[in-house]
Amino acid sequence: MKRKKSRQSPALSIRTKKRIIRVCKALDALEENSADIVEGLVAIFGTLKQQKEQGEQLDSEVRTVMLNKKKQQEFRESWLDRQEVMQLMPISDRSLYDLTKTGGLPSYTFKGKLFFKLSDVEALMKRRGGDEGDGRIAV
């Protein structure tokens, strides 16, 4: 079997020349637009950096709020207001007033509101026998 000799000429075909021209035009367009592309990418990365910083700031604020809520919860668990003490013991408003006046139950004022330590209330209940009977405190 004989192979046909392909014609190889040193000159480029018209089709190849057109392709080369198209590639050159595309490279020129890319070169012209590359500055715009780089500017666009820089702007995008700048925006992403800002969003990351805002997200970190928001995370920090959320952590602060959560910490404050936790502190408030700890405060609520260790301190009781007047109504909570009257329900817990259970005693009347007048009896609670008498207990605080005589020093039987230490009280603390914060922003014009009266608070009692939970540990003080529990100690008073144990001293007065509040764990027995109907749960009332003898005053």
Short mmCIF file of C-alpha atoms in Angstrom, two decimals:
data_model
loop_
_atom_site.label_atom_id
_atom_site.label_comp_id
_atom_site.label_asym_id
_atom_site.label_seq_id
_atom_site.Cartn_x
_atom_site.Cartn_y
_atom_site.Cartn_z
CA MET A 1 0.00 0.00 0.00
CA LYS A 2 1.28 3.28 -0.99
CA ARG A 3 0.73 6.32 1.02
CA LYS A 4 -0.28 9.44 -0.61
CA LYS A 5 2.13 12.15 -0.07
CA SER A 6 0.49 15.06 1.54
CA ARG A 7 1.20 18.37 0.14
CA GLN A 8 3.08 20.42 2.61
CA SER A 9 3.74 23.89 1.56
CA PRO A 10 5.69 26.38 3.55
CA ALA A 11 2.93 28.95 3.10
CA LEU A 12 -0.01 29.09 5.55
CA SER A 13 -3.49 28.50 4.32
CA ILE A 14 -6.03 31.32 4.28
CA ARG A 15 -8.07 29.54 6.90
CA THR A 16 -5.08 29.35 9.27
CA LYS A 17 -4.28 32.99 8.69
CA LYS A 18 -7.86 33.96 9.58
CA ARG A 19 -7.63 31.92 12.78
CA ILE A 20 -4.38 33.59 13.73
CA ILE A 21 -5.92 37.00 13.10
CA ARG A 22 -8.92 36.12 15.32
CA VAL A 23 -6.64 34.91 18.11
CA CYS A 24 -4.57 38.11 17.89
CA LYS A 25 -7.71 40.25 18.05
CA ALA A 26 -8.94 38.29 21.06
CA LEU A 27 -5.57 38.76 22.78
CA ASP A 28 -5.67 42.50 22.02
CA ALA A 29 -9.20 42.74 23.44
CA LEU A 30 -8.11 40.77 26.49
CA GLU A 31 -5.12 43.05 26.96
CA GLU A 32 -7.33 46.14 26.68
CA ASN A 33 -9.89 44.72 29.10
CA SER A 34 -7.41 43.18 31.53
CA ALA A 35 -7.03 46.46 33.42
CA ASP A 36 -10.82 46.65 33.81
CA ILE A 37 -10.92 43.01 34.87
CA VAL A 38 -8.19 43.58 37.46
CA GLU A 39 -10.01 46.68 38.79
CA GLY A 40 -13.22 44.67 39.01
CA LEU A 41 -11.49 41.85 40.88
CA VAL A 42 -9.87 44.33 43.28
CA ALA A 43 -13.30 45.88 43.93
CA ILE A 44 -14.84 42.44 44.52
CA PHE A 45 -12.09 41.44 46.95
CA GLY A 46 -12.43 44.79 48.73
CA THR A 47 -16.17 44.21 49.13
CA LEU A 48 -15.56 40.68 50.40
CA LYS A 49 -13.03 42.00 52.91
CA GLN A 50 -15.54 44.59 54.16
CA GLN A 51 -18.24 41.95 54.47
CA LYS A 52 -15.84 39.71 56.39
CA GLU A 53 -14.99 42.56 58.77
CA GLN A 54 -18.68 43.38 59.21
CA GLY A 55 -19.38 39.71 59.90
CA GLU A 56 -16.61 39.59 62.49
CA GLN A 57 -17.95 42.78 64.10
CA LEU A 58 -21.46 41.31 64.12
CA ASP A 59 -20.11 38.09 65.68
CA SER A 60 -18.41 40.17 68.36
CA GLU A 61 -21.63 42.07 69.06
CA VAL A 62 -23.62 38.83 69.22
CA ARG A 63 -21.08 37.39 71.67
CA THR A 64 -21.37 40.53 73.80
CA VAL A 65 -25.17 40.32 73.82
CA MET A 66 -25.07 36.62 74.68
CA LEU A 67 -22.61 37.30 77.51
CA ASN A 68 -24.85 40.06 78.84
CA LYS A 69 -27.86 37.74 78.69
CA LYS A 70 -25.88 35.09 80.53
CA LYS A 71 -24.91 37.61 83.21
CA GLN A 72 -28.54 38.69 83.50
CA GLN A 73 -29.60 35.06 83.82
CA GLU A 74 -26.99 34.48 86.54
CA PHE A 75 -28.25 37.61 88.30
CA ARG A 76 -31.85 36.39 88.04
CA GLU A 77 -30.84 33.00 89.46
CA SER A 78 -28.94 34.40 92.44
CA TRP A 79 -31.10 37.45 93.28
CA LEU A 80 -34.84 37.62 93.92
CA ASP A 81 -37.15 40.60 93.90
CA ARG A 82 -39.89 41.20 96.48
CA GLN A 83 -42.61 39.34 94.55
CA GLU A 84 -40.44 36.28 94.03
CA VAL A 85 -39.56 36.08 97.73
CA MET A 86 -43.23 36.38 98.73
CA GLN A 87 -44.13 33.54 96.33
CA LEU A 88 -41.21 31.35 97.35
CA MET A 89 -41.66 31.54 101.10
CA PRO A 90 -44.92 32.24 100.85
CA ILE A 91 -45.48 35.26 103.05
CA SER A 92 -47.36 38.53 102.82
CA ASP A 93 -45.93 41.88 101.83
CA ARG A 94 -46.17 43.08 105.42
CA SER A 95 -44.33 40.02 106.76
CA LEU A 96 -41.54 40.57 104.25
CA TYR A 97 -41.34 44.21 105.30
CA ASP A 98 -41.08 43.18 108.95
CA LEU A 99 -38.33 40.64 108.15
CA THR A 100 -36.25 43.24 106.34
CA LYS A 101 -36.88 45.90 108.99
CA THR A 102 -35.78 43.64 111.87
CA GLY A 103 -32.73 42.37 109.95
CA GLY A 104 -34.01 38.82 109.65
CA LEU A 105 -33.62 38.98 105.89
CA PRO A 106 -30.95 41.29 104.45
CA SER A 107 -32.13 43.32 101.46
CA TYR A 108 -30.28 45.29 98.81
CA THR A 109 -31.52 48.20 96.73
CA PHE A 110 -30.56 48.53 93.09
CA LYS A 111 -31.96 51.33 90.93
CA GLY A 112 -34.73 51.88 93.42
CA LYS A 113 -35.82 48.24 93.52
CA LEU A 114 -35.45 45.88 96.47
CA PHE A 115 -33.56 42.59 95.94
CA PHE A 116 -32.75 39.64 98.17
CA LYS A 117 -30.00 37.04 97.85
CA LEU A 118 -31.35 33.60 97.12
CA SER A 119 -28.90 32.11 99.63
CA ASP A 120 -30.23 34.46 102.36
CA VAL A 121 -33.82 33.46 101.62
CA GLU A 122 -32.92 29.75 101.68
CA ALA A 123 -31.04 30.19 104.96
CA LEU A 124 -34.04 31.98 106.48
CA MET A 125 -36.37 29.23 105.33
CA LYS A 126 -34.15 26.60 106.98
CA ARG A 127 -33.83 28.63 110.20
CA ARG A 128 -37.58 29.23 110.43
CA GLY A 129 -38.58 25.69 109.50
CA GLY A 130 -39.92 26.50 106.05
CA ASP A 131 -39.11 23.05 104.71
CA GLU A 132 -41.79 21.45 106.88
CA GLY A 133 -45.57 21.64 107.09
CA ASP A 134 -47.47 23.86 104.66
CA GLY A 135 -44.35 25.76 103.58
CA ARG A 136 -45.23 28.96 105.45
CA ILE A 137 -42.63 30.87 107.40
CA ALA A 138 -43.38 31.72 111.02
CA VAL A 139 -42.72 35.40 111.55
#
